[in-house]
Coordinates of C-alpha atoms (C1' of nucleotides) in Angstrom, one line a residue:
Chain A
M1 CA -4.7 -5.0 29.1
G2 CA -7.0 -8.3 28.3
D3 CA -9.2 -6.3 27.6
G4 CA -9.5 -8.5 24.5
S5 CA -9.5 -4.7 22.9
F6 CA -7.7 -6.1 19.5
Q7 CA -4.9 -3.6 20.3
F8 CA -2.8 -5.7 17.7
L9 CA -5.0 -6.5 14.6
S10 CA -4.7 -2.2 15.1
G11 CA -2.2 -2.9 11.1
N12 CA -5.2 -4.1 9.8
R13 CA -6.9 -1.6 8.6
T14 CA -9.1 -1.2 5.6
Y15 CA -10.5 1.2 3.6
P16 CA -13.7 2.3 4.8
R17 CA -17.2 2.0 3.7
R18 CA -19.3 4.0 5.1
S19 CA -18.7 7.2 2.2
L20 CA -20.0 6.2 -1.6
H21 CA -16.3 6.6 -3.0
G22 CA -15.5 4.2 -0.4
Q23 CA -17.7 1.4 -1.1
I24 CA -16.8 2.0 -5.7
V25 CA -13.0 1.8 -4.0
H26 CA -13.9 -1.8 -2.8
E27 CA -16.7 -2.7 -5.2
M28 CA -14.4 -1.6 -8.2
G29 CA -11.0 -3.4 -6.6
R30 CA -13.2 -6.9 -6.2
R31 CA -14.0 -6.9 -10.1
I32 CA -10.2 -5.9 -10.9
A33 CA -9.1 -8.4 -8.4
T34 CA -11.1 -11.0 -9.7
G35 CA -9.9 -10.2 -13.2
D36 CA -13.2 -8.9 -14.1
I37 CA -11.0 -6.5 -16.2
E38 CA -7.5 -7.8 -17.6
P39 CA -4.0 -6.0 -16.9
G40 CA -3.3 -3.5 -19.1
H41 CA -6.5 -3.5 -20.7
S42 CA -9.3 -0.3 -19.9
L43 CA -11.7 0.8 -18.4
P44 CA -14.5 3.3 -19.6
S45 CA -14.1 6.7 -19.1
E46 CA -15.4 8.1 -16.2
E47 CA -17.8 10.1 -17.5
V48 CA -19.4 6.2 -18.5
L49 CA -18.7 4.4 -15.2
C50 CA -20.0 7.5 -13.8
A51 CA -23.8 6.7 -15.1
E52 CA -23.3 2.8 -15.5
M53 CA -23.0 3.7 -11.0
S54 CA -25.2 6.5 -11.2
V55 CA -22.2 8.2 -9.1
S56 CA -20.8 11.7 -8.9
R57 CA -17.5 12.7 -10.8
T58 CA -16.4 13.8 -7.6
A59 CA -16.8 10.5 -5.8
L60 CA -15.5 7.9 -8.5
R61 CA -12.5 10.1 -8.9
E62 CA -11.8 10.1 -5.3
A63 CA -12.6 6.1 -5.3
M64 CA -10.0 5.6 -8.4
K65 CA -6.7 7.8 -6.6
V66 CA -7.4 5.2 -3.9
L67 CA -6.8 2.5 -6.1
S68 CA -4.1 3.9 -7.9
A69 CA -2.8 5.0 -4.8
K70 CA -2.6 0.8 -4.1
G71 CA -1.4 0.7 -7.3
M72 CA -3.9 -1.3 -9.3
I73 CA -4.4 1.6 -11.7
E74 CA -3.4 4.2 -13.4
S75 CA -5.0 7.4 -15.0
R76 CA -4.4 9.2 -17.5
P77 CA -5.3 12.3 -19.8
R78 CA -6.7 11.1 -23.0
R79 CA -5.6 7.4 -22.6
G80 CA -8.1 6.8 -20.2
I81 CA -7.7 4.5 -16.7
T82 CA -6.0 1.4 -17.5
V83 CA -5.4 -1.7 -14.9
L84 CA -1.9 -2.1 -14.0
D85 CA 0.5 -4.7 -14.3
R86 CA -0.2 -7.4 -10.6
D87 CA 3.7 -6.5 -9.9
N88 CA 2.6 -2.9 -9.4
W89 CA 0.3 -3.1 -6.7
N90 CA 0.4 -3.6 -3.2
A91 CA 0.1 -7.1 -2.6
L92 CA 0.7 -7.0 1.0
D93 CA -1.9 -4.0 1.7
P94 CA -5.0 -5.1 3.5
D95 CA -7.7 -3.6 0.8
V96 CA -6.0 -5.6 -2.1
L97 CA -5.6 -8.9 -0.1
S98 CA -8.7 -8.9 0.8
W99 CA -10.1 -8.0 -2.7
V100 CA -7.6 -11.0 -4.3
H101 CA -8.1 -13.7 -2.3
G102 CA -11.7 -13.1 -1.0
G103 CA -13.6 -16.0 0.0
R104 CA -11.9 -19.5 -1.6
P105 CA -8.8 -19.9 -0.1
D106 CA -7.5 -23.1 -2.1
G107 CA -4.7 -25.1 -1.3
E108 CA -2.0 -23.1 -3.7
Y109 CA -2.5 -20.5 -1.5
M110 CA -2.7 -21.7 1.6
H111 CA 0.9 -22.9 0.4
K112 CA 2.5 -19.7 0.0
L113 CA 0.9 -19.0 2.6
V114 CA 2.8 -20.9 5.4
E115 CA 5.6 -20.5 3.1
V116 CA 5.9 -17.3 4.5
R117 CA 5.5 -18.2 7.9
R118 CA 7.4 -21.0 7.5
I119 CA 10.4 -18.3 6.7
V120 CA 9.4 -15.0 8.8
E121 CA 7.7 -16.2 12.3
P122 CA 11.0 -18.4 13.1
A123 CA 12.6 -15.3 13.5
A124 CA 10.6 -13.8 14.9
A125 CA 9.7 -16.2 18.1
E126 CA 13.1 -15.6 18.4
L127 CA 13.7 -11.9 18.4
A128 CA 10.5 -11.4 20.6
A129 CA 12.3 -13.5 22.9
K130 CA 15.6 -11.3 23.1
R131 CA 13.7 -8.2 22.8
A132 CA 9.7 -8.2 23.8
T133 CA 9.1 -5.1 26.6
D134 CA 7.7 -5.3 29.6
A135 CA 4.0 -4.7 28.0
E136 CA 4.9 -7.3 25.5
L137 CA 5.3 -9.9 27.3
V138 CA 2.1 -9.1 29.2
A139 CA 0.0 -8.6 25.9
I140 CA 1.4 -11.6 24.5
Q141 CA 0.7 -13.6 27.8
D142 CA -2.8 -12.1 27.7
C143 CA -3.3 -13.4 24.2
C144 CA -2.7 -16.5 25.0
D145 CA -5.4 -16.9 28.0
N146 CA -7.6 -15.6 25.4
M147 CA -7.3 -18.2 22.8
A148 CA -8.1 -20.5 26.7
K149 CA -11.3 -19.0 27.3
G150 CA -12.0 -18.9 23.8
V151 CA -12.0 -22.7 23.6
G152 CA -15.5 -23.3 23.5
N153 CA -16.1 -19.4 21.1
I154 CA -14.2 -19.9 17.8
D155 CA -14.6 -16.8 16.8
L156 CA -12.5 -15.6 19.9
Y157 CA -10.6 -17.8 19.4
I158 CA -9.8 -16.9 16.1
A159 CA -9.4 -13.4 17.7
A160 CA -6.7 -14.0 19.9
D161 CA -4.4 -16.9 18.1
L162 CA -4.1 -14.0 15.1
E163 CA -3.6 -11.8 17.6
F164 CA -1.1 -14.1 19.4
H165 CA 0.6 -13.8 16.0
A166 CA 0.2 -10.4 15.2
A167 CA 1.9 -9.2 18.9
V168 CA 4.9 -11.5 18.8
I169 CA 5.7 -10.0 15.5
S170 CA 4.7 -6.5 17.1
A171 CA 8.1 -7.2 20.0
N172 CA 10.0 -7.9 17.1
H173 CA 10.2 -3.9 17.1
N174 CA 11.0 -4.0 13.2
E175 CA 9.0 -1.5 10.9
F176 CA 9.9 -3.8 8.0
L177 CA 8.8 -6.9 9.2
R178 CA 4.8 -5.9 11.1
P179 CA 3.2 -5.2 7.4
V180 CA 4.6 -9.1 6.5
A181 CA 2.8 -9.5 9.9
N182 CA -0.7 -7.9 9.3
A183 CA -0.8 -8.9 5.7
I184 CA -0.3 -13.1 7.1
C185 CA -2.9 -12.4 9.4
A186 CA -4.9 -10.9 7.3
A187 CA -4.2 -14.4 5.5
M188 CA -4.9 -16.3 8.3
L189 CA -9.1 -14.6 9.1
S190 CA -10.0 -16.6 5.8
S191 CA -8.0 -19.9 6.6
L192 CA -8.4 -20.4 10.5
R193 CA -12.7 -20.1 9.8
I194 CA -11.1 -23.7 7.8
T195 CA -8.8 -25.3 10.3
N196 CA -9.4 -24.0 13.7
P197 CA -12.9 -26.1 14.1
T198 CA -11.0 -28.7 13.2
A199 CA -7.3 -27.4 15.5
I200 CA -9.7 -26.6 18.6
K201 CA -10.7 -30.0 19.0
N202 CA -7.8 -31.8 20.4
R203 CA -6.8 -28.3 22.6
Y204 CA -2.8 -29.9 21.1
S205 CA -2.7 -26.5 18.9
L206 CA -3.6 -24.4 22.4
T207 CA -0.9 -26.9 23.9
L208 CA 1.7 -25.5 20.9
H209 CA 1.3 -21.8 21.4
E210 CA 1.4 -21.5 25.0
A211 CA 4.8 -23.2 24.7
I212 CA 5.5 -20.8 22.3
N213 CA 4.7 -18.0 25.0
S214 CA 6.8 -19.5 27.9
A215 CA 9.3 -19.3 26.4
I216 CA 9.0 -15.7 24.9
Q217 CA 8.1 -15.1 28.6
A218 CA 11.0 -16.5 29.5
R219 CA 13.5 -15.3 27.3
D220 CA 14.8 -18.3 25.6
P221 CA 14.6 -17.0 22.2
K222 CA 16.1 -20.7 20.9
G223 CA 12.8 -22.9 22.9
A224 CA 10.9 -20.0 21.4
R225 CA 12.4 -20.8 18.0
E226 CA 11.9 -24.6 18.3
A227 CA 8.3 -24.2 19.3
M228 CA 7.1 -22.1 16.8
L229 CA 8.3 -24.6 14.3
A230 CA 6.1 -27.3 16.4
H231 CA 3.3 -25.3 16.1
Q232 CA 3.7 -25.0 12.0
A233 CA 4.5 -28.4 11.7
H234 CA 1.5 -28.4 12.8
M235 CA -0.7 -26.4 11.4
S236 CA 1.2 -28.0 8.2
E237 CA -0.3 -31.4 8.9
I238 CA -3.7 -29.8 9.1
M239 CA -4.1 -28.7 6.7
H240 CA -2.7 -30.7 4.5
N241 CA -5.5 -32.7 6.0
V242 CA -8.5 -30.4 5.2
F243 CA -6.8 -29.2 1.8
G244 CA -4.8 -32.1 0.4
D245 CA -2.4 -32.5 -0.9
M246 CA -0.4 -28.8 -1.6
K247 CA 1.9 -30.1 -3.8
E248 CA 5.0 -29.4 -2.3
Q249 CA 7.3 -28.6 -5.1
E250 CA 10.9 -30.3 -4.0
Chain B
M1 CA 16.1 -10.0 -21.7
G2 CA 19.9 -8.4 -20.8
D3 CA 19.1 -5.2 -21.9
G4 CA 19.6 -3.7 -18.7
S5 CA 16.0 -2.6 -18.6
F6 CA 14.8 -3.3 -15.2
Q7 CA 12.3 -5.2 -15.1
F8 CA 12.5 -6.8 -11.8
L9 CA 12.1 -3.1 -10.1
S10 CA 9.0 -1.7 -11.6
G11 CA 7.3 -3.6 -8.7
N12 CA 8.7 0.2 -6.7
R13 CA 6.4 2.6 -8.1
T14 CA 5.4 5.8 -6.7
Y15 CA 2.4 7.6 -7.3
P16 CA 3.1 9.9 -10.5
R17 CA 3.9 13.2 -9.3
R18 CA 2.7 15.1 -12.9
S19 CA -1.1 16.3 -11.4
L20 CA -1.0 18.8 -9.0
H21 CA -3.0 16.3 -6.1
G22 CA 0.3 14.4 -7.5
Q23 CA 2.7 16.7 -6.0
I24 CA 0.3 17.3 -2.5
V25 CA 0.6 14.3 -2.4
H26 CA 4.3 13.3 -1.8
E27 CA 4.4 17.2 -0.1
M28 CA 2.0 16.1 2.4
G29 CA 3.3 13.0 2.8
R30 CA 7.0 13.8 3.5
R31 CA 6.3 16.1 6.5
I32 CA 3.9 14.0 7.8
A33 CA 6.3 11.2 7.6
T34 CA 9.3 13.4 9.1
G35 CA 6.4 14.4 12.1
D36 CA 5.3 17.8 11.2
I37 CA 2.5 17.0 12.0
E38 CA 2.7 14.1 15.3
P39 CA -0.1 10.8 15.5
G40 CA -3.4 11.5 16.6
H41 CA -2.8 15.0 15.9
S42 CA -5.3 16.7 13.4
L43 CA -4.3 18.9 10.3
P44 CA -6.1 21.9 10.1
S45 CA -9.3 21.7 7.6
E46 CA -9.8 20.8 4.0
E47 CA -10.8 25.3 3.3
V48 CA -7.6 26.3 5.4
L49 CA -5.1 24.1 3.4
C50 CA -6.5 24.9 0.1
A51 CA -5.7 28.4 0.8
E52 CA -2.2 27.6 2.7
M53 CA -1.2 25.8 -0.9
S54 CA -4.0 27.5 -3.2
V55 CA -5.4 25.2 -5.0
S56 CA -8.5 23.9 -5.2
R57 CA -10.7 21.8 -2.8
T58 CA -10.7 18.9 -5.5
A59 CA -7.1 18.3 -6.3
L60 CA -6.5 19.2 -2.2
R61 CA -9.6 16.5 -1.4
E62 CA -7.7 14.2 -4.2
A63 CA -4.4 13.8 -2.4
M64 CA -6.1 13.1 0.6
K65 CA -7.5 9.6 -0.7
V66 CA -4.2 9.2 -1.7
L67 CA -2.3 9.4 2.1
S68 CA -5.8 7.4 2.9
A69 CA -5.6 4.3 0.9
K70 CA -2.3 4.6 2.4
G71 CA -3.3 4.2 6.3
M72 CA -1.7 7.9 6.7
I73 CA -4.7 9.9 7.2
E74 CA -7.5 9.6 7.8
S75 CA -10.4 12.1 7.1
R76 CA -14.3 12.3 9.0
P77 CA -16.7 14.2 9.0
R78 CA -16.6 17.8 11.1
R79 CA -13.7 16.2 12.8
G80 CA -11.0 16.5 10.4
I81 CA -8.2 15.0 8.9
T82 CA -6.6 12.9 11.4
V83 CA -3.2 11.6 11.4
L84 CA -3.3 7.6 12.1
D85 CA -0.6 6.1 14.7
R86 CA 2.6 4.9 12.0
D87 CA 1.2 1.0 13.4
N88 CA -1.5 1.8 10.8
W89 CA 1.1 2.9 7.6
N90 CA 1.0 0.6 4.9
A91 CA 4.5 0.8 6.1
L92 CA 6.1 -1.2 2.7
D93 CA 4.7 1.1 0.4
P94 CA 7.2 2.1 -1.9
D95 CA 6.0 6.1 -1.0
V96 CA 5.5 6.0 2.3
L97 CA 9.1 4.1 3.0
S98 CA 10.5 6.8 0.5
W99 CA 8.6 10.1 2.5
V100 CA 9.7 8.0 6.1
H101 CA 13.3 7.1 5.3
G102 CA 14.0 10.3 2.4
G103 CA 17.6 11.0 2.2
R104 CA 19.7 10.0 5.9
P105 CA 19.7 6.4 6.2
D106 CA 21.0 6.2 10.0
G107 CA 22.0 2.9 12.1
E108 CA 19.2 1.4 13.7
Y109 CA 17.6 2.7 10.5
M110 CA 20.4 0.1 8.7
H111 CA 20.6 -2.8 11.2
K112 CA 16.6 -3.0 10.8
L113 CA 16.4 -3.2 7.1
V114 CA 19.6 -5.6 7.2
E115 CA 17.9 -7.5 10.0
V116 CA 14.7 -8.5 7.3
R117 CA 17.2 -9.3 4.7
R118 CA 18.9 -11.7 7.1
I119 CA 15.4 -13.5 7.6
V120 CA 13.8 -13.6 4.1
E121 CA 16.9 -13.4 1.2
P122 CA 18.8 -17.0 2.8
A123 CA 14.8 -18.5 2.2
A124 CA 14.2 -16.8 -0.7
A125 CA 18.3 -17.9 -2.7
E126 CA 16.9 -21.9 -1.7
L127 CA 13.4 -21.6 -3.3
A128 CA 15.0 -19.7 -5.8
A129 CA 17.5 -22.6 -6.7
K130 CA 14.3 -25.6 -6.5
R131 CA 11.5 -23.3 -8.6
A132 CA 13.4 -20.7 -10.9
T133 CA 12.2 -21.6 -14.6
D134 CA 14.2 -20.7 -17.7
A135 CA 14.2 -16.9 -18.5
E136 CA 14.0 -16.5 -14.4
L137 CA 17.4 -18.5 -14.4
V138 CA 19.3 -16.3 -17.7
A139 CA 17.3 -12.8 -16.1
I140 CA 19.7 -13.9 -12.5
Q141 CA 22.2 -14.8 -14.9
D142 CA 22.0 -10.6 -16.7
C143 CA 22.0 -9.0 -13.2
C144 CA 25.1 -10.5 -12.5
D145 CA 26.2 -10.3 -15.4
N146 CA 25.7 -6.0 -15.5
M147 CA 26.7 -5.6 -12.2
A148 CA 30.4 -7.3 -13.3
K149 CA 29.6 -4.7 -15.9
G150 CA 29.3 -2.0 -13.9
V151 CA 32.1 -1.9 -12.3
G152 CA 33.6 1.2 -13.4
N153 CA 30.2 2.7 -12.8
I154 CA 28.7 2.7 -9.7
D155 CA 25.0 4.1 -11.4
L156 CA 25.0 1.1 -13.7
Y157 CA 26.1 -1.7 -10.4
I158 CA 23.1 -0.3 -8.1
A159 CA 20.3 -0.9 -10.5
A160 CA 22.3 -4.4 -11.4
D161 CA 23.0 -5.3 -7.8
L162 CA 19.5 -4.2 -7.0
E163 CA 17.8 -5.8 -10.0
F164 CA 19.8 -9.5 -7.8
H165 CA 17.7 -9.7 -5.0
A166 CA 14.6 -8.5 -6.7
A167 CA 15.4 -11.2 -9.8
V168 CA 15.9 -13.6 -7.0
I169 CA 13.1 -13.0 -5.0
S170 CA 10.8 -12.9 -7.7
A171 CA 11.9 -16.2 -8.8
N172 CA 10.2 -17.8 -5.5
H173 CA 7.1 -17.3 -7.5
N174 CA 5.8 -16.8 -4.1
E175 CA 2.8 -12.8 -4.2
F176 CA 3.7 -12.2 0.2
L177 CA 7.4 -12.3 -0.6
R178 CA 7.2 -10.0 -3.7
P179 CA 6.5 -6.7 -1.4
V180 CA 8.8 -7.7 0.2
A181 CA 11.4 -7.9 -2.2
N182 CA 10.1 -4.0 -3.6
A183 CA 10.0 -2.9 -0.3
I184 CA 13.4 -4.3 0.4
C185 CA 15.1 -3.0 -3.0
A186 CA 13.6 0.7 -2.9
A187 CA 15.1 0.3 1.8
M188 CA 18.8 -0.8 -0.1
L189 CA 18.6 2.5 -2.6
S190 CA 19.4 4.9 -0.4
S191 CA 22.2 3.1 1.3
L192 CA 23.9 1.1 -1.1
R193 CA 24.8 5.1 -2.2
I194 CA 27.0 4.6 1.3
T195 CA 28.0 1.4 1.1
N196 CA 28.4 0.2 -2.7
P197 CA 32.1 2.8 -2.7
T198 CA 33.9 0.6 -0.2
A199 CA 32.3 -2.8 -2.0
I200 CA 32.8 -1.7 -5.2
K201 CA 36.9 -1.1 -4.2
N202 CA 37.3 -5.4 -3.2
R203 CA 35.8 -7.1 -5.8
Y204 CA 34.5 -9.1 -3.6
S205 CA 30.9 -8.4 -3.2
L206 CA 31.1 -9.2 -7.2
T207 CA 32.5 -11.8 -5.8
L208 CA 29.8 -13.5 -3.4
H209 CA 27.3 -12.8 -5.8
E210 CA 28.3 -14.6 -8.4
A211 CA 28.7 -17.6 -5.8
I212 CA 25.2 -16.8 -4.9
N213 CA 24.4 -17.5 -9.0
S214 CA 26.1 -20.3 -8.7
A215 CA 24.3 -22.1 -6.8
I216 CA 21.0 -21.2 -8.6
Q217 CA 21.9 -21.8 -12.0
A218 CA 23.0 -25.3 -10.8
R219 CA 20.0 -25.6 -8.8
D220 CA 21.5 -25.9 -5.5
P221 CA 19.3 -25.0 -2.5
K222 CA 22.7 -25.3 0.3
G223 CA 24.8 -24.0 -1.9
A224 CA 22.1 -21.1 -2.4
R225 CA 21.6 -20.0 1.1
E226 CA 24.8 -20.5 1.9
A227 CA 26.1 -18.1 0.2
M228 CA 23.5 -16.3 0.1
L229 CA 24.0 -16.2 4.4
A230 CA 28.2 -15.7 3.4
H231 CA 27.4 -12.5 0.5
Q232 CA 25.5 -10.7 4.2
A233 CA 28.0 -11.0 6.8
H234 CA 29.8 -9.4 4.6
M235 CA 27.5 -7.1 4.0
S236 CA 27.5 -6.9 7.7
E237 CA 31.2 -6.1 7.6
I238 CA 30.3 -3.4 5.5
M239 CA 28.2 -1.9 6.8
H240 CA 29.3 -1.7 11.1
N241 CA 32.6 -0.2 9.4
V242 CA 30.2 2.6 7.3
F243 CA 27.4 3.2 10.4
G244 CA 29.8 1.7 13.1
D245 CA 27.8 0.2 16.2
M246 CA 24.9 -0.9 15.2
K247 CA 23.6 -1.4 18.8
E248 CA 22.9 -5.3 18.3
Q249 CA 20.8 -5.9 21.1
E250 CA 21.5 -9.8 21.2
Chain C
dA1 C1' 3.1 6.1 -51.7
dT2 C1' 5.3 8.0 -47.6
dC3 C1' 7.0 10.3 -44.1
dT4 C1' 6.0 14.5 -41.0
dC5 C1' 3.7 17.7 -38.7
dC6 C1' 0.5 19.9 -37.1
dC7 C1' -3.7 20.0 -35.2
dA8 C1' -9.4 19.3 -33.8
dT9 C1' -11.1 15.9 -30.1
dA10 C1' -12.0 13.1 -26.5
dT11 C1' -10.8 11.8 -21.9
dT12 C1' -9.0 13.3 -17.3
dG13 C1' -7.1 17.0 -14.2
dT14 C1' -9.1 21.5 -11.9
dA15 C1' -11.6 24.3 -10.1
dA16 C1' -15.7 26.7 -8.3
dT17 C1' -20.4 26.5 -6.3
dA18 C1' -23.9 24.5 -3.6
dC19 C1' -26.3 21.8 -0.7
dA20 C1' -26.2 16.8 1.9
dA21 C1' -24.8 14.4 6.0
dT22 C1' -22.5 13.8 10.2
dA23 C1' -20.1 14.2 14.5
dT24 C1' -19.3 17.1 17.8
dG25 C1' -20.5 20.4 22.1
dA26 C1' -22.5 24.2 24.1
dG27 C1' -27.3 24.4 26.3
dC28 C1' -30.9 23.6 28.2
dA29 C1' -34.5 20.5 31.1
dG30 C1' -34.6 17.0 34.4
Chain D
dC1 C1' -24.9 16.4 37.8
dT2 C1' -26.4 13.6 34.3
dG3 C1' -28.9 13.0 29.5
dC4 C1' -31.4 15.3 25.9
dT5 C1' -31.3 18.5 22.0
dC6 C1' -29.7 20.5 18.4
dA7 C1' -27.0 24.5 15.9
dT8 C1' -23.0 24.1 13.4
dA9 C1' -18.8 23.6 11.9
dT10 C1' -16.6 20.2 8.2
dT11 C1' -16.2 16.7 5.0
dG12 C1' -18.8 13.8 1.6
dT13 C1' -21.3 15.1 -3.2
dA14 C1' -23.1 16.5 -7.2
dT15 C1' -22.7 19.9 -10.7
dT16 C1' -20.8 22.8 -14.2
dA17 C1' -17.0 24.8 -16.5
dC18 C1' -12.8 24.6 -18.4
dA19 C1' -7.5 23.8 -18.9
dA20 C1' -4.7 20.1 -20.2
dT21 C1' -3.2 16.9 -22.1
dA22 C1' -2.1 13.0 -25.0
dT23 C1' -3.9 10.3 -29.4
dG24 C1' -5.1 9.4 -33.6
dG25 C1' -5.9 11.6 -37.9
dG26 C1' -5.1 15.0 -42.3
dA27 C1' -3.5 18.4 -44.8
dG28 C1' 0.9 18.6 -46.8
dA29 C1' 5.5 17.9 -47.7
dT30 C1' 9.3 15.0 -50.3

DNA sequence: ATCTCCCATATTGTAATACAATATGAGCAG
DNA sequence: CTGCTCATATTGTATTACAATATGGGAGAT
């Protein structure tokens, strides 16, 4: 432990790019997610796609099976490959998440993300204070320490930040919550690069994380919840400054 | 609308079984999920698997790609196919969910499910009261009506119940929340067949749903939250009676 | 003219084979 | 004992052939 090995981020596994069909998966996934092909519409036939990309049907089909497994397409004989409605997409899949929100997080996107975090994370902090094992307490502490160490190194700081939040939710021992945490982290990754340069300056962010950590270490559920709420309030403020009005639809 | 067409359940799409590789997907997925092969352990080589199942490598490999896309296995040259740690599994994927919790929901499982619902649904009800479009209000109302109609028909009742909860979360217009709702519904399906025969008798369940609906229709966020909390308290009570002590780790 | 049914056909699904790429672990050199 | 090389087993890709399936048009009946 404490080696910065990113143990909790392991859940954010994305489909490997090393193989040819893996590259096709990411390329086509991105195209579909960006709206290049509208839901309900059909893709070219396998034969045409193979020709366009200069790959064999084997590689192409294996790639399509991956996208199909994520609920983005459906392939039927004679009908061809059709893009499914976004409701069917496995939206918390790390790959889908990265394709849909690849690059440019806008205000609306950030607002929705914050909304989910506000719902889930206070409860998660509370549960973590109740249930974390000794090993998990150590892991959470380590993340906090790494954040402190990483004040000068933005990448290290972000990684530790992500791990901290993932570790807290992971300590809930609830398999239904974990994927949500993974998704939050994956989505945070793109946003932190924008907001953290601001957060890292005043060091207040670090203090807030340490407050959460302290409460959890002391097994103080209410305190953990309160500290998490304070942290989120601070995050919201920063985001408000960075992204401007996020159209709170109250 | 109001035709009981299950529009909100569409997100619970599972991988089609009609093809040969589709059948392999579900067979192997089930085997892995039930712990037939331990995480970290290797599957037999493709050649052996093909022989065992009497299928071509083509079909087998396409099936493996699907499981790989869901984060359950990883396949590397020379190393073979290894089962990944459960942390990597896409736990909110409808297929994974059905394989992991196929059939026998135990007390611990139900407890975790209730826990997530307690965290997410009150907030969801509140947001739905704020943001639901007119069409969504109608849809929620329809679900409620269908439940009332289905008092004598357990299947219709369950379907309407599921749709109601899905519709409420769907009305939040938050893409990060929707998959959670889908998962909750998929998981609820197995549990409702056990608990609903109890719930349907006293009709109190129906009254509680109608209270949530009324608050949302009246665009009363606080009321919606309170009504949802009351509903969940009732559900917890029923489950407690059905499953016995669920080891609340307070 | 309209409808029904059947069939030709285009497209995906499965099979079989061959070879390329890759990581493993044994064997050898130091 | 250590580090390197290389044969080898296993997955990855390509190619070809054929089977299964749904579409849409055309023949035939009403």
